[in-house]
mmCIF file of C-alpha atoms in Angstrom:
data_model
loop_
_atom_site.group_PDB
_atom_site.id
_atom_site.type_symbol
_atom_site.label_atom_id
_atom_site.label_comp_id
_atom_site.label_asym_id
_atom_site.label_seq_id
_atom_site.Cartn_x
_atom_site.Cartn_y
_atom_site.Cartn_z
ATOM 1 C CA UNK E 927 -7.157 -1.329 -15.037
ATOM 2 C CA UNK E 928 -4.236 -2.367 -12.590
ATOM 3 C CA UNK E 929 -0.993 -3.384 -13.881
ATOM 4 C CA UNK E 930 -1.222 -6.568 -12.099
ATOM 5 C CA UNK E 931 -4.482 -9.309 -11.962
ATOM 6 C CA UNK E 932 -6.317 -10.384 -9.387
ATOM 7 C CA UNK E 933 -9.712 -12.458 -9.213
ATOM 8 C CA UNK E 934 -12.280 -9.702 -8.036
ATOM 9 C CA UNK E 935 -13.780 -12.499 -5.550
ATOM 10 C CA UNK E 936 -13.271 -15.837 -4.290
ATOM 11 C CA UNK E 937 -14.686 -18.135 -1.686
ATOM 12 C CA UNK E 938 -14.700 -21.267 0.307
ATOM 13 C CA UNK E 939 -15.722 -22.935 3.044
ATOM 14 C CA UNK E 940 -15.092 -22.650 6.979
ATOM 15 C CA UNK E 941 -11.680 -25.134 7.417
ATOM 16 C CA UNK E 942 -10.854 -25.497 3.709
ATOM 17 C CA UNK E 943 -7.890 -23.206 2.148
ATOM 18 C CA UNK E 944 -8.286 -20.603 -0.831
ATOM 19 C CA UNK E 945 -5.420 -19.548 -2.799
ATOM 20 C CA UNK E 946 -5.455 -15.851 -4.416
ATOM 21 C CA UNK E 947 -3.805 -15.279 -7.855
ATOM 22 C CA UNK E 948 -1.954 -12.390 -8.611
ATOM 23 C CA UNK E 949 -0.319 -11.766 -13.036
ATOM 24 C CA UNK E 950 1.683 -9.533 -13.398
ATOM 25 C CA UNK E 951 4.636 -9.189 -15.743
ATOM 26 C CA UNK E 952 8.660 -9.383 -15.762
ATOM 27 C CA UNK E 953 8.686 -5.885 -15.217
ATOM 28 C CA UNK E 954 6.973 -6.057 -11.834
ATOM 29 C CA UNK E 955 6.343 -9.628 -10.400
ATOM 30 C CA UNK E 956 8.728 -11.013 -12.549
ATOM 31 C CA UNK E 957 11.737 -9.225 -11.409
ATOM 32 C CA UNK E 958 10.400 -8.216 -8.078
ATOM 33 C CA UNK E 959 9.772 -9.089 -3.966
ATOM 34 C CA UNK E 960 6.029 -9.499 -4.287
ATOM 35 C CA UNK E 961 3.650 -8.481 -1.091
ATOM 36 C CA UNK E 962 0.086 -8.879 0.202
ATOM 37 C CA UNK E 963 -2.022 -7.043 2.277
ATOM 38 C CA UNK E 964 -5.195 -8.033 4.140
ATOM 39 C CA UNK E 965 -7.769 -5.091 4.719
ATOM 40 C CA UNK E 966 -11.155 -5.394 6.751
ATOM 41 C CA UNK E 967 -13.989 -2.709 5.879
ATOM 42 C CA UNK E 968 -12.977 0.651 7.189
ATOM 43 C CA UNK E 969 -9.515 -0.169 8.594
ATOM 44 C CA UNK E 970 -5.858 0.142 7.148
ATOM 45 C CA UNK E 971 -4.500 -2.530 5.083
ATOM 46 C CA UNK E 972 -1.913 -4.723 7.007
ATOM 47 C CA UNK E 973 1.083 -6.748 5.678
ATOM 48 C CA UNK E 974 0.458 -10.224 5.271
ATOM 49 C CA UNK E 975 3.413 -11.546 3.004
ATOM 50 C CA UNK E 976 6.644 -9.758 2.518
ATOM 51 C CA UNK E 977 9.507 -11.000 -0.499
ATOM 52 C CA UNK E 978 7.331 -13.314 -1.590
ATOM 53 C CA UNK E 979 6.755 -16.029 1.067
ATOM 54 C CA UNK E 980 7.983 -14.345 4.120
ATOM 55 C CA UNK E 981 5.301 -13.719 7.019
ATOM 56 C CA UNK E 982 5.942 -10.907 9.518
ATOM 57 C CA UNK E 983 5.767 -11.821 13.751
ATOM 58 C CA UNK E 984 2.373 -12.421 14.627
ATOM 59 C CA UNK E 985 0.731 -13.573 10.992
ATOM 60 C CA UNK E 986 -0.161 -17.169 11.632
ATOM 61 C CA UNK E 987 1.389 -19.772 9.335
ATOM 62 C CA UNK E 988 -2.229 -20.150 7.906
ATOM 63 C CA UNK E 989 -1.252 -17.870 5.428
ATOM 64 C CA UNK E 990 1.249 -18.239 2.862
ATOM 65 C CA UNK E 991 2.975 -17.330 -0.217
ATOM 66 C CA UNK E 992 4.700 -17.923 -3.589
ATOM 67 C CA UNK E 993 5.889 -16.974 -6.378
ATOM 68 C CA UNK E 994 6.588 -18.605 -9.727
ATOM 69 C CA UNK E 995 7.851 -15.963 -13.284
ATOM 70 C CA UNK E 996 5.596 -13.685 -13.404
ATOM 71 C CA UNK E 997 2.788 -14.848 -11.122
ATOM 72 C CA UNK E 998 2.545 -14.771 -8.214
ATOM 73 C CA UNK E 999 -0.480 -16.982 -5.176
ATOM 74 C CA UNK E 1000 -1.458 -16.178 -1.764
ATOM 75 C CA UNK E 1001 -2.555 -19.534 0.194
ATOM 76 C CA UNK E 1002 -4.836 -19.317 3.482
ATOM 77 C CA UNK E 1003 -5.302 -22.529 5.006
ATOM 78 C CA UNK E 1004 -7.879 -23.650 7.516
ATOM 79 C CA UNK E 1005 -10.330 -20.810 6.862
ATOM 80 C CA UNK E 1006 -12.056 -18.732 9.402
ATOM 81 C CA UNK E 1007 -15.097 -16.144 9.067
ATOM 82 C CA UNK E 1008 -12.587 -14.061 10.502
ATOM 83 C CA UNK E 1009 -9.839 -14.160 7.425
ATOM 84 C CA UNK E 1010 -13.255 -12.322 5.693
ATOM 85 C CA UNK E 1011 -11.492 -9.288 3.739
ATOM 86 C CA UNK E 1012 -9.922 -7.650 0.967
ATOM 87 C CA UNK E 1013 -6.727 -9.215 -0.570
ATOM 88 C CA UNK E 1014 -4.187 -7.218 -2.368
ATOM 89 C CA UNK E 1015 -0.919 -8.109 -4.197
ATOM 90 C CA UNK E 1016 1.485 -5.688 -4.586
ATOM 91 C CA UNK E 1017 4.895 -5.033 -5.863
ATOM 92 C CA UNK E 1018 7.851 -2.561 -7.593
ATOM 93 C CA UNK E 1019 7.603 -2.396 -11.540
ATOM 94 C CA UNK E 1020 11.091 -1.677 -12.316
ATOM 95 C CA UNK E 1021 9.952 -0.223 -16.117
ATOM 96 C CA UNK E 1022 7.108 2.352 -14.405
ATOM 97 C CA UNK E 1023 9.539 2.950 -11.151
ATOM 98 C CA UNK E 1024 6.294 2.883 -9.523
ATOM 99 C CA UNK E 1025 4.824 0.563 -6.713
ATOM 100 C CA UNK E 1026 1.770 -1.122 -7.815
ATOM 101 C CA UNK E 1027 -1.041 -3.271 -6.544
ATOM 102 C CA UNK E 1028 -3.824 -5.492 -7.677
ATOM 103 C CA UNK E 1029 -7.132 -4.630 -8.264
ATOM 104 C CA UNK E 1030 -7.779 -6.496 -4.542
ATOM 105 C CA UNK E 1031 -9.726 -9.443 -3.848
ATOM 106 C CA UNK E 1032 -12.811 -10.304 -1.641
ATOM 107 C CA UNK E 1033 -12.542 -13.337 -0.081
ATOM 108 C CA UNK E 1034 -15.883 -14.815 1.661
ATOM 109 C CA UNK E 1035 -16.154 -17.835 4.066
ATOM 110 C CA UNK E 1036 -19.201 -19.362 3.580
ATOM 111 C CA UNK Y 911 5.688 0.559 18.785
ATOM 112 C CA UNK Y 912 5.675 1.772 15.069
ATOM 113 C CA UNK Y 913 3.069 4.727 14.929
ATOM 114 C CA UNK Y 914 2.576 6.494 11.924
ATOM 115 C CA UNK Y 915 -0.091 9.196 12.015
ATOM 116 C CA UNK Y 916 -1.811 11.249 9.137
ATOM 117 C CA UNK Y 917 -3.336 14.289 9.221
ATOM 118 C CA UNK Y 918 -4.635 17.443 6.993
ATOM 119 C CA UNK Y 919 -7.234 15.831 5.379
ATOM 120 C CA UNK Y 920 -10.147 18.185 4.870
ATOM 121 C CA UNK Y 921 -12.662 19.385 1.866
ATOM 122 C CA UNK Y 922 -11.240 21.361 -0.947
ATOM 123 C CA UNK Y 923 -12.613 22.432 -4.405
ATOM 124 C CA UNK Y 924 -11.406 21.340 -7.482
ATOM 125 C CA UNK Y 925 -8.266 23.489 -8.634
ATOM 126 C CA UNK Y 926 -7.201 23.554 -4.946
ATOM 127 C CA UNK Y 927 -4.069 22.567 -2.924
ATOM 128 C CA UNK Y 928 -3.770 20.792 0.492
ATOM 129 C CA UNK Y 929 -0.883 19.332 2.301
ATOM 130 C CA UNK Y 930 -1.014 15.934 4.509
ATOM 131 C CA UNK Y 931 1.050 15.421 7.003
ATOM 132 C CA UNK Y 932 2.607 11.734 8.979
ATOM 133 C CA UNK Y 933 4.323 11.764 12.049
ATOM 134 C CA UNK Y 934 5.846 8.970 12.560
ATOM 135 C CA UNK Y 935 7.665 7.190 16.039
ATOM 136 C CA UNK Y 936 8.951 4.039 17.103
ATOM 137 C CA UNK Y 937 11.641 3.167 14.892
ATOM 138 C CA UNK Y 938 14.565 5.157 13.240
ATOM 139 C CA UNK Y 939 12.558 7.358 10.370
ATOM 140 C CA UNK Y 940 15.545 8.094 8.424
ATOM 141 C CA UNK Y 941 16.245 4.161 7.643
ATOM 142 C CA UNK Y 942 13.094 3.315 5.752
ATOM 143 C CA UNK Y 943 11.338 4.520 2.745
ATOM 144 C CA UNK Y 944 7.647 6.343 3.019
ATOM 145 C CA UNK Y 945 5.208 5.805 1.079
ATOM 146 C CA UNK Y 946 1.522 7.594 -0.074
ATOM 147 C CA UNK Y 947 -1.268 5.639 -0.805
ATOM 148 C CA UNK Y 948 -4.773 6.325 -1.352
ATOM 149 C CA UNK Y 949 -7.910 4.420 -1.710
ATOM 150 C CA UNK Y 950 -11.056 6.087 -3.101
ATOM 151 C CA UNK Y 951 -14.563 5.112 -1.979
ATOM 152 C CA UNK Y 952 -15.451 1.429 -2.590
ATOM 153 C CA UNK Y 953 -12.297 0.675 -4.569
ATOM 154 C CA UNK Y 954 -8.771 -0.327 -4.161
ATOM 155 C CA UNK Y 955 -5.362 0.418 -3.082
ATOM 156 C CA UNK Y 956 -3.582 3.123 -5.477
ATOM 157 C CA UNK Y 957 0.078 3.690 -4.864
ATOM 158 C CA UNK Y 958 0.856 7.521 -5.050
ATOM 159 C CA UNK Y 959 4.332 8.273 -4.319
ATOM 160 C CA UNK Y 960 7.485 7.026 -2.218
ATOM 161 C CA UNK Y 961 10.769 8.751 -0.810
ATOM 162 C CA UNK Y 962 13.899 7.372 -0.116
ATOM 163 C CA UNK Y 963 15.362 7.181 3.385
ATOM 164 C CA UNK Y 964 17.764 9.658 2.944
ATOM 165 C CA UNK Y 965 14.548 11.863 1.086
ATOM 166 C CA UNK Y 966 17.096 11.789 -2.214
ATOM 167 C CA UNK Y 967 15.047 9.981 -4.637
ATOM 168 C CA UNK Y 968 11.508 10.423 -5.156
ATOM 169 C CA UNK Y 969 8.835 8.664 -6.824
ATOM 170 C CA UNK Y 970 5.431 9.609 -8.452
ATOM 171 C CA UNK Y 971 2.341 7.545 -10.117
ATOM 172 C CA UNK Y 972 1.848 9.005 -13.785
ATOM 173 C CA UNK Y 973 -1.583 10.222 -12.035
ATOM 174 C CA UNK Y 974 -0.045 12.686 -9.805
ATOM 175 C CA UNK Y 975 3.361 13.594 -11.580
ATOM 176 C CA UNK Y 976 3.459 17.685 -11.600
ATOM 177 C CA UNK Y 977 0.700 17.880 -8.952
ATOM 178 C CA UNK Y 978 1.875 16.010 -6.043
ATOM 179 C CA UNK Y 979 5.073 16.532 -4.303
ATOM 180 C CA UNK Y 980 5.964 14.192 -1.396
ATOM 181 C CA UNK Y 981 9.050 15.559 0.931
ATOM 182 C CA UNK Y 982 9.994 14.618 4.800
ATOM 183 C CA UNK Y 983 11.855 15.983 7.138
ATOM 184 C CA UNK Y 984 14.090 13.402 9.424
ATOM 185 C CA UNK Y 985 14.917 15.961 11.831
ATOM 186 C CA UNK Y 986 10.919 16.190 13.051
ATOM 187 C CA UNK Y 987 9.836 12.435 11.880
ATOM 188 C CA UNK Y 988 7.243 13.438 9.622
ATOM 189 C CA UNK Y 989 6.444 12.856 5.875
ATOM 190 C CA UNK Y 990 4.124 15.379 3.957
ATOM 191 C CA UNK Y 991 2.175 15.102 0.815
ATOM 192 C CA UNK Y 992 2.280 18.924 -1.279
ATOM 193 C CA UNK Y 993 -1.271 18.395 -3.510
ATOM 194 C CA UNK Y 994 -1.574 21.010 -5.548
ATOM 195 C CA UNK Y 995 -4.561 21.286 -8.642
ATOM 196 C CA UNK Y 996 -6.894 19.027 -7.240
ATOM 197 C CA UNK Y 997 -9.500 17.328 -9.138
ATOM 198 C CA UNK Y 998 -12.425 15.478 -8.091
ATOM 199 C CA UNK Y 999 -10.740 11.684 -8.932
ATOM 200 C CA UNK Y 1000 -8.550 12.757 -6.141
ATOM 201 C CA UNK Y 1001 -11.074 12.517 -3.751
ATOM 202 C CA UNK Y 1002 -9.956 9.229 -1.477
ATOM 203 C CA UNK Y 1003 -8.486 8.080 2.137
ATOM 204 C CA UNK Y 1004 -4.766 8.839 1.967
ATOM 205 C CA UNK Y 1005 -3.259 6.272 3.542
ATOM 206 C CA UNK Y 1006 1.201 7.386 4.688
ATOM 207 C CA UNK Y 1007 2.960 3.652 4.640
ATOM 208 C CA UNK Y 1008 6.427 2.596 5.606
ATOM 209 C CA UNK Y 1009 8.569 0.635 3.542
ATOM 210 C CA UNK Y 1010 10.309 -2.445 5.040
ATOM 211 C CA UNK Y 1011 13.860 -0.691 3.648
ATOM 212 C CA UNK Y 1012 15.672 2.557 2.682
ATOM 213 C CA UNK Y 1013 14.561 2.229 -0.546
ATOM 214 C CA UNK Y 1014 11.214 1.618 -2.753
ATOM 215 C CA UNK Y 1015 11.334 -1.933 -3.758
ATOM 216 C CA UNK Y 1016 10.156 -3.771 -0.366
ATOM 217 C CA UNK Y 1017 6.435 -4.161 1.142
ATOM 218 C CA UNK Y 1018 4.960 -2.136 3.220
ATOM 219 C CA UNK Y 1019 4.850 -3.138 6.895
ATOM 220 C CA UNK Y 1020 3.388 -0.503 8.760
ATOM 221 C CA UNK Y 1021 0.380 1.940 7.712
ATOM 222 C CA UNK Y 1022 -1.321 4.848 9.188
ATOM 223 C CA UNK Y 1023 -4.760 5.253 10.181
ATOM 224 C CA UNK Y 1024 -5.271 7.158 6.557
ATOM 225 C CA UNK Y 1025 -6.811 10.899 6.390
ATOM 226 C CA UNK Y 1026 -9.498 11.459 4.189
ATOM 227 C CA UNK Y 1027 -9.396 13.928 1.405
ATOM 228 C CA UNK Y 1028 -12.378 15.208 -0.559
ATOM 229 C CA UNK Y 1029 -12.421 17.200 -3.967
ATOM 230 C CA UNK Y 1030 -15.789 18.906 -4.489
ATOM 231 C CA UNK Y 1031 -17.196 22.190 -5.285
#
């Protein structure tokens, strides 16, 4: 069970956008610079969002993110087979002093 | 280029102990936070443990607290992971991470290939 919630899976079609939800609590999200990871089978996840809406060089503006109390949504616009992965949220949890991610989700392009 | 490479990976049996080592290169090691994290076969990411910059302040999962010790040494550029009684929910691709600052709070911008480690009699 992680300490924050993600949807296990969600999808959409080629050109549409998808948004990702990530709950956590004040503890973590709520009090915290939330991040999100991409991962591809096999390979090493890779920064996608840092402090909540911030993209690093190089991660197209297709991809976005927010953050609102204690939730927090990763946006992908104009979807490609390619953006096919694993999605995970993650941030500090100031109560645990611990780092901790979502349970990750699967995003398909149909 | 940020590289950050992991190695001593390797089979052990339950009860066991096994040390993984990151070098890292490309940017100033000392600055930035490490971090271990693991993800077991077909599941997720699970955060294991961070160090400060300066290596000053450590941090553990519950998971791992009294088993795992993580340490670095800024002189050589590397970070280690100490795993001591290891148990067969250990098994999983350990994964070394840097943190986008000195200290724990900030994502993670740059990850390793990950090093696989496998509890099993």
């Amino acid at each position: 069970q992680s300490v924050l919630t993600q949807p296990p899976s969600v999808s959409a079609a080629p050109g549409q956008k998808v948004t990702i939800s990530c709950s956590g609590s004040s503890s973590n999200i709520g009090g915290n610079y939330v991040s999100w990871y991409q991962q591809f089978p096999g390979t090493a996840p890779k920064l996608l969002i840092y402090e909540n809406n911030k993209r690093p060089s190089g991660i197209p503006d297709r991809f976005s993110g927010s953050k609102s109390g204690t939730s927090a949504t990763l946006g992908i616009t104009g979807l490609q087979t390619g953006d096919e992965a694993d999605y995970y949220c993650g941030t500090w949890d100031s109560s645990l002093s611990a780092w901790v991610f979502g349970g990750g989700t699967k995003l398909t392009v149909l | 280029e940020v590289q950050l490479l992991e190695s001593g990976g390797d089979l052990v049996q339950p009860g066991g102990s096994l040390r993984l080592s990151c070098a890292a290169s490309g940017f100033t090691f000392s600055n930035y936070a490490m971090s271990w994290v693991r993800q077991a076969p077909g599941k997720g990411l699970e955060w294991v443990s961070c160090i400060s910059g300066s290596g000053s302040s450590t941090y553990y999962a519950d998971f791992v607290k009294g088993r795992f010790t993580i340490s670095r040494d800024n002189s050589k550029n590397t970070l280690y992971l100490q795993m001591n009684s290891l148990r067969a929910e250990d098994t999983a691709v350990y994964y070394c991470a840097k943190v986008r600052d000195s200290g724990p709070y900030y994502g993670h911008d740059q990850w390793g290939q990950g090093t696989l480690v496998t509890v099993s009699s």
